[in-house]
Amino acid sequence: GGWEYNLIDGNLHWTPVAREIHELDEDYKLTKMDRIKFIKDPRIISLIQNIVKNSIETNESWDLQFVINTMKGKELWVRSIG
């Protein structure tokens, strides 16, 4: 699944596969908090925020694996590449 984050207006868009991975209904309205809401470990949230900020500033890529909790409470390992 993929996602896009608009730096200008802060809008977040997830592909249908990303929604399926997170077990979201098709009509679920994404919010800014959904960027981090499903990440299980708070240390990973901070790490991702720093990595994304650095990527925006330096154009460096990232490749992380971490655990999320889906909307239905299932734990999944996911990989984020950007």
mmCIF file of N, CA and C in Angstrom:
data_model
loop_
_atom_site.group_PDB
_atom_site.id
_atom_site.type_symbol
_atom_site.label_atom_id
_atom_site.label_comp_id
_atom_site.label_asym_id
_atom_site.label_seq_id
_atom_site.Cartn_x
_atom_site.Cartn_y
_atom_site.Cartn_z
ATOM 1 N N GLY A 1 0.828 -1.188 0.000
ATOM 2 C CA GLY A 1 0.000 0.000 0.000
ATOM 3 C C GLY A 1 0.863 1.237 0.000
ATOM 4 N N GLY A 2 0.333 2.295 -0.478
ATOM 5 C CA GLY A 2 1.079 3.542 -0.538
ATOM 6 C C GLY A 2 0.323 4.685 0.108
ATOM 7 N N TRP A 3 1.041 5.769 0.296
ATOM 8 C CA TRP A 3 0.423 6.956 0.864
ATOM 9 C C TRP A 3 1.135 8.188 0.320
ATOM 10 N N GLU A 4 0.433 9.299 0.369
ATOM 11 C CA GLU A 4 0.987 10.589 -0.018
ATOM 12 C C GLU A 4 0.621 11.607 1.043
ATOM 13 N N TYR A 5 1.592 12.448 1.376
ATOM 14 C CA TYR A 5 1.364 13.523 2.343
ATOM 15 C C TYR A 5 1.646 14.841 1.636
ATOM 16 N N ASN A 6 0.648 15.713 1.597
ATOM 17 C CA ASN A 6 0.780 17.011 0.943
ATOM 18 C C ASN A 6 1.412 17.989 1.929
ATOM 19 N N LEU A 7 2.618 18.444 1.631
ATOM 20 C CA LEU A 7 3.338 19.349 2.523
ATOM 21 C C LEU A 7 2.681 20.715 2.631
ATOM 22 N N ILE A 8 1.942 21.114 1.627
ATOM 23 C CA ILE A 8 1.337 22.443 1.632
ATOM 24 C C ILE A 8 0.092 22.492 2.513
ATOM 25 N N ASP A 9 -0.827 21.541 2.308
ATOM 26 C CA ASP A 9 -2.082 21.604 3.063
ATOM 27 C C ASP A 9 -2.187 20.559 4.176
ATOM 28 N N GLY A 10 -1.193 19.665 4.284
ATOM 29 C CA GLY A 10 -1.195 18.675 5.363
ATOM 30 C C GLY A 10 -2.131 17.500 5.139
ATOM 31 N N ASN A 11 -2.732 17.413 3.951
ATOM 32 C CA ASN A 11 -3.644 16.306 3.675
ATOM 33 C C ASN A 11 -2.882 15.000 3.464
ATOM 34 N N LEU A 12 -3.493 13.925 3.922
ATOM 35 C CA LEU A 12 -2.924 12.599 3.816
ATOM 36 C C LEU A 12 -3.839 11.747 2.948
ATOM 37 N N HIS A 13 -3.249 11.026 2.006
ATOM 38 C CA HIS A 13 -4.018 10.132 1.134
ATOM 39 C C HIS A 13 -3.394 8.748 1.191
ATOM 40 N N TRP A 14 -4.223 7.731 1.425
ATOM 41 C CA TRP A 14 -3.764 6.338 1.415
ATOM 42 C C TRP A 14 -4.403 5.621 0.240
ATOM 43 N N THR A 15 -3.640 4.726 -0.378
ATOM 44 C CA THR A 15 -4.178 3.904 -1.456
ATOM 45 C C THR A 15 -5.158 2.884 -0.865
ATOM 46 N N PRO A 16 -5.994 2.279 -1.711
ATOM 47 C CA PRO A 16 -6.900 1.243 -1.211
ATOM 48 C C PRO A 16 -6.165 0.101 -0.495
ATOM 49 N N VAL A 17 -4.980 -0.264 -0.959
ATOM 50 C CA VAL A 17 -4.230 -1.350 -0.302
ATOM 51 C C VAL A 17 -3.768 -0.914 1.088
ATOM 52 N N ALA A 18 -3.320 0.322 1.238
ATOM 53 C CA ALA A 18 -2.919 0.819 2.558
ATOM 54 C C ALA A 18 -4.118 0.814 3.510
ATOM 55 N N ARG A 19 -5.267 1.195 3.012
ATOM 56 C CA ARG A 19 -6.484 1.162 3.833
ATOM 57 C C ARG A 19 -6.812 -0.274 4.239
ATOM 58 N N GLU A 20 -6.628 -1.216 3.306
ATOM 59 C CA GLU A 20 -6.896 -2.620 3.599
ATOM 60 C C GLU A 20 -5.927 -3.143 4.664
ATOM 61 N N ILE A 21 -4.659 -2.808 4.545
ATOM 62 C CA ILE A 21 -3.656 -3.230 5.534
ATOM 63 C C ILE A 21 -4.037 -2.739 6.921
ATOM 64 N N HIS A 22 -4.500 -1.491 7.017
ATOM 65 C CA HIS A 22 -4.874 -0.895 8.304
ATOM 66 C C HIS A 22 -6.303 -1.245 8.727
ATOM 67 N N GLU A 23 -6.986 -2.026 7.895
ATOM 68 C CA GLU A 23 -8.363 -2.458 8.138
ATOM 69 C C GLU A 23 -9.316 -1.273 8.314
ATOM 70 N N LEU A 24 -9.219 -0.325 7.386
ATOM 71 C CA LEU A 24 -10.096 0.852 7.399
ATOM 72 C C LEU A 24 -11.226 0.659 6.409
ATOM 73 N N ASP A 25 -12.414 1.109 6.777
ATOM 74 C CA ASP A 25 -13.538 1.111 5.851
ATOM 75 C C ASP A 25 -13.262 2.111 4.732
ATOM 76 N N GLU A 26 -13.877 1.874 3.577
ATOM 77 C CA GLU A 26 -13.691 2.771 2.437
ATOM 78 C C GLU A 26 -14.102 4.202 2.742
ATOM 79 N N ASP A 27 -15.108 4.389 3.584
ATOM 80 C CA ASP A 27 -15.608 5.735 3.872
ATOM 81 C C ASP A 27 -14.909 6.391 5.074
ATOM 82 N N TYR A 28 -13.902 5.726 5.642
ATOM 83 C CA TYR A 28 -13.175 6.306 6.777
ATOM 84 C C TYR A 28 -12.432 7.559 6.318
ATOM 85 N N LYS A 29 -12.640 8.666 7.010
ATOM 86 C CA LYS A 29 -11.998 9.938 6.677
ATOM 87 C C LYS A 29 -10.667 10.037 7.428
ATOM 88 N N LEU A 30 -9.578 10.084 6.686
ATOM 89 C CA LEU A 30 -8.254 10.196 7.293
ATOM 90 C C LEU A 30 -8.067 11.579 7.906
ATOM 91 N N THR A 31 -7.397 11.610 9.056
ATOM 92 C CA THR A 31 -7.050 12.866 9.707
ATOM 93 C C THR A 31 -5.534 12.969 9.796
ATOM 94 N N LYS A 32 -5.044 14.129 10.192
ATOM 95 C CA LYS A 32 -3.598 14.308 10.351
ATOM 96 C C LYS A 32 -3.035 13.347 11.392
ATOM 97 N N MET A 33 -3.795 13.022 12.413
ATOM 98 C CA MET A 33 -3.329 12.107 13.454
ATOM 99 C C MET A 33 -3.197 10.674 12.949
ATOM 100 N N ASP A 34 -3.891 10.348 11.869
ATOM 101 C CA ASP A 34 -3.802 8.988 11.322
ATOM 102 C C ASP A 34 -2.409 8.673 10.793
ATOM 103 N N ARG A 35 -1.578 9.707 10.597
ATOM 104 C CA ARG A 35 -0.202 9.454 10.158
ATOM 105 C C ARG A 35 0.539 8.590 11.175
ATOM 106 N N ILE A 36 0.202 8.734 12.461
ATOM 107 C CA ILE A 36 0.940 8.029 13.513
ATOM 108 C C ILE A 36 0.055 7.183 14.418
ATOM 109 N N LYS A 37 -1.235 7.323 14.302
ATOM 110 C CA LYS A 37 -2.192 6.689 15.212
ATOM 111 C C LYS A 37 -2.052 5.173 15.314
ATOM 112 N N PHE A 38 -1.662 4.510 14.242
ATOM 113 C CA PHE A 38 -1.636 3.053 14.217
ATOM 114 C C PHE A 38 -0.294 2.459 14.643
ATOM 115 N N ILE A 39 0.719 3.298 14.829
ATOM 116 C CA ILE A 39 2.051 2.816 15.191
ATOM 117 C C ILE A 39 2.055 2.436 16.667
ATOM 118 N N LYS A 40 2.477 1.221 16.956
ATOM 119 C CA LYS A 40 2.381 0.674 18.305
ATOM 120 C C LYS A 40 3.386 1.300 19.282
ATOM 121 N N ASP A 41 4.633 1.448 18.877
ATOM 122 C CA ASP A 41 5.710 1.882 19.768
ATOM 123 C C ASP A 41 5.914 3.396 19.661
ATOM 124 N N PRO A 42 5.734 4.139 20.762
ATOM 125 C CA PRO A 42 5.904 5.599 20.714
ATOM 126 C C PRO A 42 7.309 6.025 20.279
ATOM 127 N N ARG A 43 8.311 5.200 20.530
ATOM 128 C CA ARG A 43 9.674 5.550 20.094
ATOM 129 C C ARG A 43 9.759 5.542 18.573
ATOM 130 N N ILE A 44 9.011 4.668 17.936
ATOM 131 C CA ILE A 44 8.993 4.603 16.473
ATOM 132 C C ILE A 44 8.291 5.836 15.904
ATOM 133 N N ILE A 45 7.258 6.295 16.583
ATOM 134 C CA ILE A 45 6.557 7.513 16.144
ATOM 135 C C ILE A 45 7.543 8.665 16.066
ATOM 136 N N SER A 46 8.309 8.860 17.126
ATOM 137 C CA SER A 46 9.298 9.934 17.158
ATOM 138 C C SER A 46 10.356 9.743 16.076
ATOM 139 N N LEU A 47 10.821 8.515 15.907
ATOM 140 C CA LEU A 47 11.822 8.210 14.893
ATOM 141 C C LEU A 47 11.291 8.536 13.497
ATOM 142 N N ILE A 48 10.084 8.116 13.204
ATOM 143 C CA ILE A 48 9.503 8.362 11.882
ATOM 144 C C ILE A 48 9.316 9.861 11.641
ATOM 145 N N GLN A 49 8.842 10.572 12.653
ATOM 146 C CA GLN A 49 8.666 12.014 12.491
ATOM 147 C C GLN A 49 10.000 12.682 12.149
ATOM 148 N N ASN A 50 11.070 12.273 12.832
ATOM 149 C CA ASN A 50 12.388 12.845 12.560
ATOM 150 C C ASN A 50 12.910 12.446 11.183
ATOM 151 N N ILE A 51 12.702 11.192 10.805
ATOM 152 C CA ILE A 51 13.174 10.716 9.504
ATOM 153 C C ILE A 51 12.439 11.422 8.365
ATOM 154 N N VAL A 52 11.127 11.569 8.494
ATOM 155 C CA VAL A 52 10.359 12.241 7.439
ATOM 156 C C VAL A 52 10.764 13.712 7.344
ATOM 157 N N LYS A 53 10.925 14.366 8.486
ATOM 158 C CA LYS A 53 11.365 15.771 8.491
ATOM 159 C C LYS A 53 12.718 15.891 7.802
ATOM 160 N N ASN A 54 13.649 14.996 8.149
ATOM 161 C CA ASN A 54 14.971 15.015 7.529
ATOM 162 C C ASN A 54 14.878 14.766 6.028
ATOM 163 N N SER A 55 14.005 13.856 5.623
ATOM 164 C CA SER A 55 13.842 13.548 4.209
ATOM 165 C C SER A 55 13.321 14.760 3.437
ATOM 166 N N ILE A 56 12.399 15.474 4.033
ATOM 167 C CA ILE A 56 11.855 16.674 3.394
ATOM 168 C C ILE A 56 12.956 17.713 3.210
ATOM 169 N N GLU A 57 13.814 17.844 4.228
ATOM 170 C CA GLU A 57 14.868 18.865 4.188
ATOM 171 C C GLU A 57 16.058 18.467 3.318
ATOM 172 N N THR A 58 16.389 17.176 3.259
ATOM 173 C CA THR A 58 17.627 16.745 2.595
ATOM 174 C C THR A 58 17.395 15.857 1.380
ATOM 175 N N ASN A 59 16.159 15.435 1.162
ATOM 176 C CA ASN A 59 15.799 14.522 0.072
ATOM 177 C C ASN A 59 16.407 13.125 0.256
ATOM 178 N N GLU A 60 16.781 12.769 1.479
ATOM 179 C CA GLU A 60 17.282 11.425 1.762
ATOM 180 C C GLU A 60 16.117 10.456 1.883
ATOM 181 N N SER A 61 16.353 9.221 1.498
ATOM 182 C CA SER A 61 15.307 8.201 1.579
ATOM 183 C C SER A 61 15.366 7.475 2.917
ATOM 184 N N TRP A 62 14.333 6.658 3.177
ATOM 185 C CA TRP A 62 14.313 5.830 4.380
ATOM 186 C C TRP A 62 13.741 4.469 4.048
ATOM 187 N N ASP A 63 14.011 3.517 4.930
ATOM 188 C CA ASP A 63 13.500 2.161 4.797
ATOM 189 C C ASP A 63 13.395 1.590 6.206
ATOM 190 N N LEU A 64 12.183 1.536 6.742
ATOM 191 C CA LEU A 64 11.945 1.106 8.125
ATOM 192 C C LEU A 64 10.949 -0.041 8.172
ATOM 193 N N GLN A 65 11.085 -0.876 9.194
ATOM 194 C CA GLN A 65 10.093 -1.901 9.497
ATOM 195 C C GLN A 65 9.671 -1.713 10.948
ATOM 196 N N PHE A 66 8.355 -1.798 11.189
ATOM 197 C CA PHE A 66 7.840 -1.604 12.540
ATOM 198 C C PHE A 66 6.452 -2.233 12.653
ATOM 199 N N VAL A 67 5.944 -2.295 13.873
ATOM 200 C CA VAL A 67 4.645 -2.919 14.148
ATOM 201 C C VAL A 67 3.567 -1.840 14.225
ATOM 202 N N ILE A 68 2.430 -2.149 13.580
ATOM 203 C CA ILE A 68 1.243 -1.298 13.723
ATOM 204 C C ILE A 68 0.127 -2.119 14.369
ATOM 205 N N ASN A 69 -0.835 -1.419 14.916
ATOM 206 C CA ASN A 69 -2.102 -2.009 15.334
ATOM 207 C C ASN A 69 -3.137 -1.538 14.329
ATOM 208 N N THR A 70 -3.822 -2.472 13.682
ATOM 209 C CA THR A 70 -4.840 -2.089 12.715
ATOM 210 C C THR A 70 -6.048 -1.498 13.445
ATOM 211 N N MET A 71 -6.970 -0.973 12.670
ATOM 212 C CA MET A 71 -8.189 -0.411 13.256
ATOM 213 C C MET A 71 -8.943 -1.457 14.067
ATOM 214 N N LYS A 72 -8.814 -2.727 13.678
ATOM 215 C CA LYS A 72 -9.499 -3.807 14.391
ATOM 216 C C LYS A 72 -8.625 -4.446 15.467
ATOM 217 N N GLY A 73 -7.441 -3.852 15.734
ATOM 218 C CA GLY A 73 -6.605 -4.310 16.835
ATOM 219 C C GLY A 73 -5.601 -5.403 16.513
ATOM 220 N N LYS A 74 -5.485 -5.761 15.251
ATOM 221 C CA LYS A 74 -4.520 -6.796 14.868
ATOM 222 C C LYS A 74 -3.126 -6.176 14.745
ATOM 223 N N GLU A 75 -2.105 -6.876 15.275
ATOM 224 C CA GLU A 75 -0.727 -6.414 15.146
ATOM 225 C C GLU A 75 -0.144 -6.921 13.829
ATOM 226 N N LEU A 76 0.505 -6.016 13.090
ATOM 227 C CA LEU A 76 1.133 -6.369 11.818
ATOM 228 C C LEU A 76 2.498 -5.709 11.720
ATOM 229 N N TRP A 77 3.468 -6.420 11.162
ATOM 230 C CA TRP A 77 4.736 -5.814 10.782
ATOM 231 C C TRP A 77 4.527 -5.166 9.426
ATOM 232 N N VAL A 78 4.977 -3.916 9.302
ATOM 233 C CA VAL A 78 4.894 -3.196 8.029
ATOM 234 C C VAL A 78 6.263 -2.626 7.686
ATOM 235 N N ARG A 79 6.406 -2.272 6.432
ATOM 236 C CA ARG A 79 7.635 -1.657 5.960
ATOM 237 C C ARG A 79 7.279 -0.321 5.323
ATOM 238 N N SER A 80 8.011 0.711 5.691
ATOM 239 C CA SER A 80 7.801 2.043 5.126
ATOM 240 C C SER A 80 9.068 2.455 4.377
ATOM 241 N N ILE A 81 8.886 2.748 3.111
ATOM 242 C CA ILE A 81 9.996 3.184 2.273
ATOM 243 C C ILE A 81 9.612 4.535 1.681
ATOM 244 N N GLY A 82 10.497 5.474 1.784
ATOM 245 C CA GLY A 82 10.188 6.791 1.245
ATOM 246 C C GLY A 82 11.410 7.540 0.811
#
